[in-house]
Amino acid sequence: MTVQLRDLGPIDCDVHPPTPRMAELLPYLDPHWREVMVGRGIDGLELASYPPGSPLTARPEWHGPDGRPGGDLEMLKREVLERWGVRYAILNCLHGAMAMFSEDMGAALARAVNDWIAKEWLDRDERFRASILVTPRSPELAVAEIERRASDPRFVQVLLLAAGETPLGRRAHWLIYAAAERLGLPVGIHAGSAFHQPMTSLGWPSFVVEDYVDQATTFQHQLLSLIAEGVFTKFPRLTVVLIESGVTWLPAFLWRATKEWRALRSEVPWVDRSPIEIVRDHVRLTLQPVDAPAEPERLAAVIEELGSDDLLLFSTDYPHWQWDGDDALPPGLPERLLSKVAVLNPRATYRRLAASEPEESVREESVARGIVS
Amino acid sequence: MVRHVVAPVAEIPPGGRKIVSVAGRQIGVFNVGGEFFALLNRCPHQGGSLCLGERIGLVLSDEPGVYRYSRPGEMLRCPWHGWEFDIRTGQSWCDPKRTRVRTYPVAIEAGETLMKGPYQAETFPVSVEADYVVVEL
Ligand code: FES
C-alpha cells in the first residue's frame, strides 16, 4: 500500500499545523486586539477538545522538541509532504478562535489565524492549502471573513466545529452556507466542540475519552440537522466534508434516517430525496480516523455499505494519533478505491484545487501515475 | 376478470371508504370527491392493513419553511410505519416505482345494467333503482 499511495501523489485533506501561540499571532492582530491579548495575558488557545498533553493530540514522534503537538513547518513537511509524496495538504488549524463567546474577539482571532496561515505556511510551500477559520457565533462576521480570504485561491474550504452553539442545520447558519456555495468552498465540519453546550445530549461527561468517542454521535446530530432543516435543498451546490468523524457510523445512521424519512417526510417536505441520496450528492468524509473492525479483511464490507466510491477523502490527520507506523491508509481499504480516495475524490470535492492546474496536464499526469486509464 | 358488486354508491360518500372482502381478498374502496378507487388492503412494505390508515393531504416543498399543501384526503398513511400512498395510483410517495400497492379497476353501474350482465354480489341484493360500486378482479 505504502508505495502505491506515494506514487499517486495523494491529496491530504486533513492536516493540523501546530496551534499558533499568541506571540506568533500578535503581528496579525490590529493594535486594539494586540493590546487586549497582551494586557489580559490571553494565550494557550488550543481547543479544549485537543488538550496538548493528550496522547490523542499527537503521535509521540510528532511532537516538536519543545513538546508542541505537530512540531513545526519542517517536521510537517518531512512527516506529511515528503513521506507520502503529498501533492496538496489542506491545513486545518484547530484554534480557539472558533469557540469564542465574544463575536468580535472571535472574528479578530480568526482573521489573525487565517493571515498567519497564509504568511507562515501557504507562502512557504506551494503544496499547502488551508481552510478559512470563522467565528460561527456571528454569521455576518463569518461571511465577511470568508469573503475576505476567498479571494486567495489557496483557501479551499470554510471550517466549522462539529459542536458549536446550535444545530448546524438551523437557519441562523445559512448566511455561511450561502457564501460558501457562492464562492465554491465546501464547508468542513471538524471534530471538536466549542464547549458552549455539553458534548453529549445527556449532559456533561467526565473524561476526554467520552468527549472523543461521542464525537461520532455529534456528527450524526449535525448531519441529520443539515438534512432535516433542508440545507441541501436550499443550497443545491453545497458540499459538506465531515472531518475526523470516524466514518463507519454512517451506514447505520443512513439506514435509520432513511427508514424514518419514509414515515415522517411530510413533516419535512423539502427533504424530497432519501437521506442516502442526499449524502451521496452532498457529503464527503475524511478517511482518518476510520473506526474499523479488528480484522482488516472485514473493512471492505463496511466501506461497501457507504454505497458510493465518491465519499472518502484521504487524510493523515497529522499529528493526531489515529494510526501507527506507515498505515496512513487503513489496512483492508479496497484497492479499487485507492486512486479515488487519494486523488480523484479530493479533487472533485475541492474544486479550487483543480482550478490551479491546467486540465490537460492533470489528465496526462493522471494517466502516467495510473490514477485513470 | 370477474366484476364484483361491493356496495351501493350511497354507502361510500365522498371522503368515505369501505373495506370489502372479495374472492378471499381484503380490498379498500375509496371515494375521492366522487371518484372511486380500490386498493388491496395489504401494504407492500410489510403487510400492514394499509386501507385502515389515515387519509391525509399531500404536502410538498421546494424550499425549507414552505409547505405546499394539496389534494386533501388523497393520500393514505399506512398505520404500521407511516409510509404514504397515493390513493389514485397506489404508488408510495418515497419510492413510487418499486413500492406500490395493488389497485383494481372500479366502476359505477346502475342496478338496472347489473341485472342483465354477469356479476357477483354475495352479501346484498341489488335493486334496479340504485347505483353500485363494482370492482373488477
Ligand atoms: S407495513 Fe405499511 S408502512 Fe410498513
Coordinates of C-alpha atoms and ligand atoms in Angstrom, one line a residue:
Chain A
M1 CA 0.0 0.0 0.0
T2 CA 2.8 2.4 1.1
V3 CA 4.5 2.6 -2.3
Q4 CA 1.3 2.9 -4.2
L5 CA -0.1 5.8 -2.1
R6 CA 3.2 7.7 -2.7
D7 CA 3.1 7.0 -6.4
L8 CA -0.3 8.6 -6.7
G9 CA 0.7 11.9 -5.3
P10 CA -2.2 12.0 -2.8
I11 CA -4.1 15.0 -1.5
D12 CA -4.1 15.0 2.3
C13 CA -7.4 16.6 3.3
D14 CA -6.8 17.0 7.0
V15 CA -3.5 18.2 8.3
H16 CA -3.1 20.2 11.5
P17 CA -0.3 22.7 11.8
P18 CA 0.6 23.4 15.4
T19 CA -1.8 25.8 17.0
P20 CA -0.1 29.2 17.0
R21 CA 0.8 30.8 20.3
M22 CA -0.4 34.3 21.0
A23 CA 3.1 35.7 20.4
E24 CA 3.0 34.3 16.9
L25 CA -0.4 35.8 16.2
L26 CA 0.3 39.3 17.6
P27 CA 1.7 40.6 14.3
Y28 CA -1.5 39.7 12.6
L29 CA -3.8 41.4 15.1
D30 CA -4.7 45.0 14.9
P31 CA -3.4 47.3 17.7
H32 CA -6.5 47.2 19.8
W33 CA -6.6 43.5 19.9
R34 CA -2.9 43.2 20.3
E35 CA -3.2 45.3 23.4
V36 CA -6.1 43.3 24.7
M37 CA -4.3 40.0 24.2
V38 CA -1.2 41.2 25.9
G39 CA -2.9 43.2 28.6
R40 CA -5.2 40.3 29.6
G41 CA -2.4 37.7 29.1
I42 CA -4.5 35.6 26.8
D43 CA -2.7 32.6 25.4
G44 CA -3.0 28.9 25.1
L45 CA -6.0 29.0 22.8
E46 CA -5.8 25.3 21.8
L47 CA -9.2 23.8 21.5
A48 CA -10.2 22.1 24.7
S49 CA -11.2 19.1 22.6
Y50 CA -7.5 18.5 21.9
P51 CA -5.5 19.0 25.1
P52 CA -1.9 19.4 24.1
G53 CA -0.8 16.7 26.5
S54 CA -3.3 14.1 25.5
P55 CA -1.9 11.1 23.6
L56 CA -4.6 11.6 21.0
T57 CA -3.5 15.1 20.1
A58 CA -0.1 13.9 18.7
R59 CA 1.7 10.7 17.9
P60 CA 4.7 10.5 20.2
E61 CA 7.2 11.2 17.4
W62 CA 5.1 14.1 16.1
H63 CA 5.8 16.5 19.0
G64 CA 8.3 19.2 18.4
P65 CA 11.5 19.5 20.6
D66 CA 9.5 21.8 22.9
G67 CA 6.7 19.2 23.2
R68 CA 4.4 21.0 20.9
P69 CA 2.0 18.8 19.0
G70 CA 2.7 18.8 15.3
G71 CA 6.2 20.3 15.8
D72 CA 6.9 22.9 13.2
L73 CA 6.9 23.5 9.5
E74 CA 10.0 21.4 8.8
M75 CA 8.6 18.4 10.7
L76 CA 5.2 18.7 9.0
K77 CA 6.9 18.8 5.6
R78 CA 9.0 15.8 6.4
E79 CA 6.3 13.7 8.0
V80 CA 3.4 14.5 5.7
L81 CA 4.5 16.1 2.4
E82 CA 7.8 14.1 1.8
R83 CA 6.7 10.9 3.5
W84 CA 3.7 10.4 1.3
G85 CA 4.6 12.4 -1.7
V86 CA 1.7 14.6 -1.0
R87 CA 0.5 16.9 -3.8
Y88 CA -1.6 19.2 -1.6
A89 CA -2.1 19.2 2.1
I90 CA -5.2 21.0 3.4
L91 CA -4.3 22.7 6.7
N92 CA -7.0 22.8 9.3
C93 CA -5.7 25.0 12.1
L94 CA -7.6 24.0 15.3
H95 CA -7.7 27.2 17.2
G96 CA -9.9 28.6 19.9
A97 CA -10.9 31.5 17.6
M98 CA -13.8 29.2 16.5
A99 CA -15.0 28.8 20.1
M100 CA -15.0 32.3 21.4
F101 CA -18.1 33.7 23.2
S102 CA -17.3 37.2 22.1
E103 CA -18.2 37.7 18.4
D104 CA -15.7 40.5 17.9
M105 CA -12.8 38.7 19.7
G106 CA -13.6 35.5 17.8
A107 CA -13.6 37.4 14.5
A108 CA -10.4 39.2 15.2
L109 CA -8.6 36.0 16.2
A110 CA -10.0 34.0 13.2
R111 CA -8.7 36.8 10.9
A112 CA -5.3 36.7 12.6
V113 CA -5.1 32.9 12.3
N114 CA -6.1 32.9 8.7
D115 CA -3.5 35.6 7.9
W116 CA -0.9 33.7 9.9
I117 CA -1.6 30.6 7.9
A118 CA -1.3 32.4 4.6
K119 CA 2.0 34.0 5.5
E120 CA 3.7 31.4 7.6
W121 CA 2.5 28.3 5.8
L122 CA 0.9 28.8 2.4
D123 CA 3.7 31.2 1.3
R124 CA 6.3 28.8 2.3
D125 CA 5.4 25.8 0.3
E126 CA 3.2 25.7 -2.7
R127 CA 1.7 22.3 -1.7
F128 CA -0.1 23.8 1.2
R129 CA -3.8 24.8 1.1
A130 CA -5.9 25.9 4.0
S131 CA -9.4 26.2 5.5
I132 CA -10.8 29.5 6.5
L133 CA -11.5 29.8 10.2
V134 CA -14.6 31.8 11.2
T135 CA -16.5 32.7 14.3
P136 CA -19.8 30.9 13.7
R137 CA -21.4 32.8 16.6
S138 CA -21.7 35.7 14.3
P139 CA -22.7 34.6 10.8
E140 CA -22.3 38.1 9.5
L141 CA -18.7 38.4 10.7
A142 CA -18.1 34.8 9.5
V143 CA -19.3 35.7 6.0
A144 CA -17.1 38.9 6.0
E145 CA -14.1 36.7 6.8
I146 CA -15.0 34.1 4.2
E147 CA -15.3 36.8 1.5
R148 CA -12.1 38.4 2.5
R149 CA -10.0 35.3 2.4
A150 CA -11.7 33.6 -0.5
S151 CA -10.0 35.9 -2.9
D152 CA -6.9 33.8 -2.2
P153 CA -7.5 30.6 -4.1
R154 CA -5.2 28.7 -1.7
F155 CA -8.1 28.8 0.8
V156 CA -10.2 25.9 -0.3
Q157 CA -12.8 25.4 2.5
V158 CA -14.7 27.0 5.3
L159 CA -14.1 25.3 8.7
L160 CA -16.7 24.8 11.4
L161 CA -16.5 22.9 14.6
A162 CA -18.7 19.8 15.0
A163 CA -20.3 21.2 18.2
G164 CA -21.0 24.9 18.4
E165 CA -23.9 26.9 19.7
T166 CA -26.9 25.4 17.9
P167 CA -27.5 22.6 15.4
L168 CA -25.8 23.4 12.1
G169 CA -28.9 23.0 10.0
R170 CA -30.6 26.0 11.8
R171 CA -31.3 28.9 9.6
A172 CA -29.1 31.2 11.6
H173 CA -26.1 29.5 9.9
W174 CA -27.5 29.8 6.4
L175 CA -25.6 33.0 5.6
I176 CA -22.4 31.0 5.9
Y177 CA -23.6 28.3 3.6
A178 CA -24.8 30.8 1.1
A179 CA -21.4 32.4 1.0
A180 CA -19.6 29.0 0.8
E181 CA -21.8 27.9 -2.0
R182 CA -21.4 31.1 -3.9
L183 CA -17.7 31.0 -3.7
G184 CA -17.3 27.3 -4.5
L185 CA -16.0 26.4 -1.0
P186 CA -17.0 23.2 0.7
V187 CA -17.9 23.5 4.4
G188 CA -15.7 21.3 6.5
I189 CA -17.1 20.2 9.8
H190 CA -14.3 19.2 12.1
A191 CA -14.5 17.1 15.2
G192 CA -14.3 19.2 18.3
S193 CA -16.5 21.3 20.5
A194 CA -16.7 25.0 21.4
F195 CA -18.0 23.6 24.7
H196 CA -20.8 26.1 24.8
Q197 CA -23.0 23.0 25.1
P198 CA -22.4 19.6 26.7
M199 CA -20.7 17.2 24.3
T200 CA -23.5 14.7 24.8
S201 CA -27.2 15.0 24.7
L202 CA -27.2 13.6 28.3
G203 CA -25.2 16.4 29.8
W204 CA -21.5 16.9 30.6
P205 CA -19.3 13.8 30.7
S206 CA -16.3 13.5 32.9
F207 CA -13.5 12.2 30.7
V208 CA -11.7 13.0 27.5
V209 CA -12.4 9.6 26.2
E210 CA -16.1 10.3 26.4
D211 CA -15.7 13.6 24.6
Y212 CA -13.8 12.0 21.8
V213 CA -15.9 8.8 21.4
D214 CA -19.1 11.0 21.5
Q215 CA -17.8 13.0 18.5
A216 CA -19.3 10.3 16.3
T217 CA -22.8 10.9 17.6
T218 CA -22.2 14.7 17.3
F219 CA -21.6 14.2 13.6
Q220 CA -24.8 12.2 13.4
H221 CA -26.8 15.0 15.0
Q222 CA -25.3 17.6 12.7
L223 CA -25.7 15.6 9.6
L224 CA -29.3 14.9 10.4
S225 CA -29.9 18.6 11.3
L226 CA -28.4 19.7 7.9
I227 CA -30.7 17.2 6.1
A228 CA -33.9 17.8 8.0
E229 CA -33.7 21.6 8.0
G230 CA -33.3 21.4 4.3
V231 CA -29.8 22.9 3.9
F232 CA -29.1 20.8 0.8
T233 CA -32.4 21.8 -0.8
K234 CA -31.7 25.4 -0.1
F235 CA -28.1 25.2 -1.3
P236 CA -28.1 22.6 -4.0
R237 CA -24.4 23.2 -4.9
L238 CA -23.1 22.9 -1.3
T239 CA -20.7 20.2 -0.2
V240 CA -20.1 19.4 3.4
V241 CA -17.0 17.5 4.4
L242 CA -17.1 15.6 7.7
I243 CA -13.5 15.8 9.0
E244 CA -12.3 13.3 11.6
S245 CA -15.7 11.8 12.0
G246 CA -14.8 8.1 12.3
V247 CA -16.6 7.3 9.0
T248 CA -18.1 3.8 9.6
W249 CA -21.1 5.1 11.7
L250 CA -22.5 6.4 8.5
P251 CA -24.2 3.3 7.0
A252 CA -26.2 2.5 10.2
F253 CA -27.1 6.2 10.5
L254 CA -28.4 6.3 6.9
W255 CA -30.4 3.1 7.3
R256 CA -32.2 4.6 10.3
A257 CA -32.5 8.1 8.8
T258 CA -33.9 6.8 5.5
K259 CA -36.3 4.4 7.2
E260 CA -37.7 7.2 9.4
W261 CA -37.8 9.7 6.5
R262 CA -40.1 7.4 4.7
A263 CA -42.5 7.6 7.6
L264 CA -42.1 11.2 8.6
R265 CA -41.1 13.0 5.4
S266 CA -44.3 15.1 5.3
E267 CA -43.1 16.9 8.4
V268 CA -40.0 18.0 6.4
P269 CA -41.4 18.1 2.8
W270 CA -38.4 19.9 1.5
V271 CA -36.4 16.7 2.1
D272 CA -37.6 15.4 -1.2
R273 CA -35.0 12.6 -1.6
S274 CA -33.9 9.9 0.8
P275 CA -31.0 10.8 3.2
I276 CA -28.9 8.2 1.4
E277 CA -29.2 10.1 -1.9
I278 CA -28.6 13.4 -0.3
V279 CA -25.4 12.2 1.4
R280 CA -24.2 10.7 -1.8
D281 CA -24.5 14.1 -3.6
H282 CA -23.5 16.5 -0.8
V283 CA -21.4 14.9 1.9
R284 CA -17.8 13.7 1.9
L285 CA -15.7 12.3 4.7
T286 CA -12.0 12.4 5.5
L287 CA -10.6 9.0 6.0
Q288 CA -8.7 9.1 9.3
P289 CA -9.7 8.1 11.9
V290 CA -11.7 5.2 10.4
D291 CA -13.4 3.2 13.0
A292 CA -12.6 -0.2 11.6
P293 CA -13.2 -3.8 12.6
A294 CA -10.1 -5.5 14.0
E295 CA -9.8 -7.8 11.0
P296 CA -8.7 -5.8 8.0
E297 CA -10.5 -8.1 5.6
R298 CA -13.8 -7.0 7.1
L299 CA -13.3 -3.3 6.4
A300 CA -14.2 -3.6 2.8
A301 CA -17.7 -4.9 3.6
V302 CA -18.3 -1.9 5.9
I303 CA -17.0 0.5 3.3
E304 CA -19.2 -1.1 0.7
E305 CA -22.2 -0.1 2.7
L306 CA -21.4 3.5 2.1
G307 CA -23.0 2.8 -1.3
S308 CA -20.7 5.1 -3.3
D309 CA -17.0 5.2 -4.1
D310 CA -17.0 9.0 -4.1
L311 CA -17.4 9.7 -0.4
L312 CA -14.0 9.2 1.1
L313 CA -11.1 11.6 1.1
F314 CA -7.6 10.7 2.0
S315 CA -6.3 12.3 5.2
T316 CA -3.5 11.6 7.6
D317 CA -5.0 13.7 10.4
Y318 CA -1.4 14.6 11.3
P319 CA -0.4 14.9 14.1
H320 CA -3.3 13.2 15.8
W321 CA -2.6 9.7 16.9
Q322 CA -5.0 7.7 14.8
W323 CA -2.8 5.1 13.3
D324 CA 0.7 3.7 13.7
G325 CA 3.7 3.1 11.5
D326 CA 3.1 3.7 7.8
D327 CA -0.5 2.7 7.7
A328 CA -1.9 6.0 6.6
L329 CA -4.4 4.1 4.6
P330 CA -6.4 1.7 6.8
P331 CA -5.4 -1.9 6.1
G332 CA -8.1 -3.6 4.1
L333 CA -9.2 -0.5 2.2
P334 CA -10.2 -2.0 -1.2
E335 CA -7.6 -1.5 -3.9
R336 CA -10.0 -0.1 -6.4
L337 CA -10.7 2.8 -4.1
L338 CA -7.1 3.9 -3.8
S339 CA -6.9 6.5 -6.6
K340 CA -10.4 7.7 -5.9
V341 CA -9.7 8.3 -2.2
A342 CA -6.2 9.6 -2.7
V343 CA -6.7 12.0 -5.6
L344 CA -9.9 11.9 -7.6
N345 CA -12.4 12.4 -4.8
P346 CA -10.4 15.3 -3.1
R347 CA -10.1 17.0 -6.5
A348 CA -13.8 16.7 -7.2
T349 CA -14.6 18.0 -3.7
Y350 CA -12.2 20.9 -3.5
R351 CA -12.8 22.4 -6.9
R352 CA -10.3 25.2 -6.2
L353 CA -7.5 22.6 -6.2
A354 CA -8.3 21.7 -9.8
A355 CA -8.6 25.3 -10.8
S356 CA -4.9 25.8 -10.1
E357 CA -3.9 23.1 -12.5
P358 CA -4.3 23.1 -16.3
E359 CA -6.8 20.4 -17.2
E360 CA -4.5 18.9 -19.9
S361 CA -1.6 18.4 -17.6
V362 CA -3.8 16.9 -14.9
R363 CA -5.0 14.3 -17.4
E364 CA -1.6 13.5 -18.7
E365 CA -0.2 13.2 -15.2
S366 CA -3.1 11.1 -14.0
V367 CA -2.6 8.6 -16.8
A368 CA 1.1 8.4 -16.1
R369 CA 0.5 7.7 -12.4
G370 CA -2.1 5.1 -13.2
I371 CA -4.9 7.2 -11.5
V372 CA -7.0 7.0 -14.6
S373 CA -6.5 4.9 -17.7
Chain B
M1 CA -61.7 -10.9 -14.6
V2 CA -64.9 -11.0 -12.6
R3 CA -66.9 -8.0 -11.7
H4 CA -67.9 -7.8 -8.1
V5 CA -70.6 -5.5 -6.8
V6 CA -69.2 -4.4 -3.5
A7 CA -71.5 -1.6 -2.2
P8 CA -74.3 0.7 -3.1
V9 CA -72.7 4.1 -4.1
A10 CA -74.7 5.8 -1.3
E11 CA -72.8 3.7 1.3
I12 CA -69.4 5.3 0.5
P13 CA -69.9 9.1 0.4
P14 CA -67.0 11.5 -0.7
G15 CA -64.2 11.1 1.7
G16 CA -65.5 7.7 2.8
R17 CA -64.2 4.2 2.5
K18 CA -65.3 0.6 2.8
I19 CA -63.2 -2.4 3.3
V20 CA -64.7 -5.4 1.5
S21 CA -63.8 -9.0 1.1
V22 CA -63.8 -10.1 -2.5
A23 CA -62.7 -13.5 -3.6
G24 CA -60.8 -14.0 -0.4
R25 CA -59.0 -10.7 -0.6
Q26 CA -59.5 -7.6 1.6
I27 CA -59.9 -4.6 -0.6
G28 CA -60.3 -0.9 0.4
V29 CA -62.8 1.1 -1.7
F30 CA -62.3 4.8 -1.5
N31 CA -64.5 7.7 -2.6
V32 CA -62.3 10.7 -3.6
G33 CA -64.6 13.6 -4.5
G34 CA -67.0 11.3 -6.3
E35 CA -64.3 9.1 -8.0
F36 CA -63.8 5.6 -6.7
F37 CA -60.6 3.7 -6.2
A38 CA -59.9 0.2 -4.9
L39 CA -56.6 -0.8 -3.3
L40 CA -55.5 -4.1 -1.8
N41 CA -55.6 -3.8 2.0
R42 CA -52.1 -5.0 2.3
C43 CA -49.2 -2.7 2.5
P44 CA -46.3 -3.6 0.1
H45 CA -43.9 -2.7 2.8
Q46 CA -44.6 -5.3 5.5
G47 CA -48.2 -6.2 5.0
G48 CA -50.0 -3.8 7.3
S49 CA -53.6 -3.0 6.8
L50 CA -52.9 -0.1 4.6
C51 CA -56.5 0.7 3.8
L52 CA -57.3 1.4 7.5
G53 CA -54.7 4.2 7.5
E54 CA -55.4 7.9 7.9
R55 CA -56.4 9.8 4.8
I56 CA -54.2 12.9 4.5
G57 CA -53.3 15.5 2.0
L58 CA -50.1 15.7 0.0
V59 CA -47.5 18.2 1.3
L60 CA -44.6 19.2 -0.9
S61 CA -42.0 21.9 -0.8
D62 CA -39.3 23.4 -2.9
E63 CA -37.8 25.3 -0.1
P64 CA -37.4 24.9 3.7
G65 CA -40.2 26.6 5.5
V66 CA -42.6 26.5 2.6
Y67 CA -45.4 23.9 2.8
R68 CA -47.4 23.4 -0.4
Y69 CA -50.5 21.5 0.7
S70 CA -52.7 19.9 -1.9
R71 CA -55.0 17.0 -2.6
P72 CA -56.6 16.7 0.8
G73 CA -57.7 13.2 1.6
E74 CA -56.0 11.7 -1.4
M75 CA -53.1 10.1 0.4
L76 CA -53.2 7.1 2.7
R77 CA -50.8 6.8 5.6
C78 CA -50.1 3.2 6.5
P79 CA -51.0 2.5 10.1
W80 CA -47.9 0.4 10.6
H81 CA -44.9 2.5 9.6
G82 CA -46.5 5.7 8.2
W83 CA -45.5 5.4 4.6
E84 CA -47.7 7.5 2.3
F85 CA -49.5 6.0 -0.6
D86 CA -51.4 7.8 -3.4
I87 CA -55.0 6.5 -3.4
R88 CA -55.3 7.3 -7.1
T89 CA -52.3 5.3 -8.2
G90 CA -51.3 3.0 -5.4
Q91 CA -47.8 4.4 -5.6
S92 CA -45.8 5.1 -2.4
W93 CA -44.5 8.7 -2.2
C94 CA -41.0 7.7 -1.2
D95 CA -40.4 5.0 -3.8
P96 CA -43.2 5.3 -6.4
K97 CA -41.6 3.0 -9.0
R98 CA -40.8 0.0 -6.8
T99 CA -43.2 0.3 -3.8
R100 CA -46.8 0.4 -4.9
V101 CA -49.9 -1.2 -3.6
R102 CA -52.1 -3.3 -5.9
T103 CA -55.0 -1.4 -7.4
Y104 CA -58.2 -2.6 -9.1
P105 CA -60.4 -1.1 -11.7
V106 CA -63.6 0.3 -10.2
A107 CA -66.8 1.3 -12.0
I108 CA -70.2 2.7 -11.0
E109 CA -73.0 0.8 -12.5
A110 CA -76.8 1.3 -12.4
G111 CA -78.7 -1.6 -10.8
E112 CA -80.6 -2.0 -14.0
T113 CA -77.5 -2.7 -16.0
L114 CA -76.2 -5.1 -13.4
M115 CA -79.4 -7.1 -13.6
K116 CA -78.5 -8.0 -17.2
G117 CA -74.8 -8.8 -17.1
P118 CA -72.7 -11.3 -15.2
Y119 CA -71.6 -10.0 -11.8
Q120 CA -71.3 -11.2 -8.3
A121 CA -72.8 -9.7 -5.2
E122 CA -72.7 -12.2 -2.4
T123 CA -73.7 -10.1 0.5
F124 CA -76.6 -7.9 -0.5
P125 CA -79.5 -7.8 -3.0
V126 CA -79.2 -5.4 -6.0
S127 CA -82.1 -3.2 -6.7
V128 CA -82.9 -1.6 -10.1
E129 CA -83.2 1.9 -8.5
A130 CA -79.8 2.3 -7.0
D131 CA -76.2 2.7 -8.4
Y132 CA -73.5 0.3 -7.3
V133 CA -69.7 0.3 -6.9
V134 CA -68.3 -2.6 -9.0
V135 CA -64.7 -3.8 -8.6
E136 CA -63.0 -6.0 -11.1
L137 CA -60.5 -8.7 -10.2
Ligands
FES1 S1 -46.4 -2.0 6.6 FE1 -47.1 -0.3 5.7 S2 -45.5 1.1 6.1 FE2 -44.8 -0.7 6.9

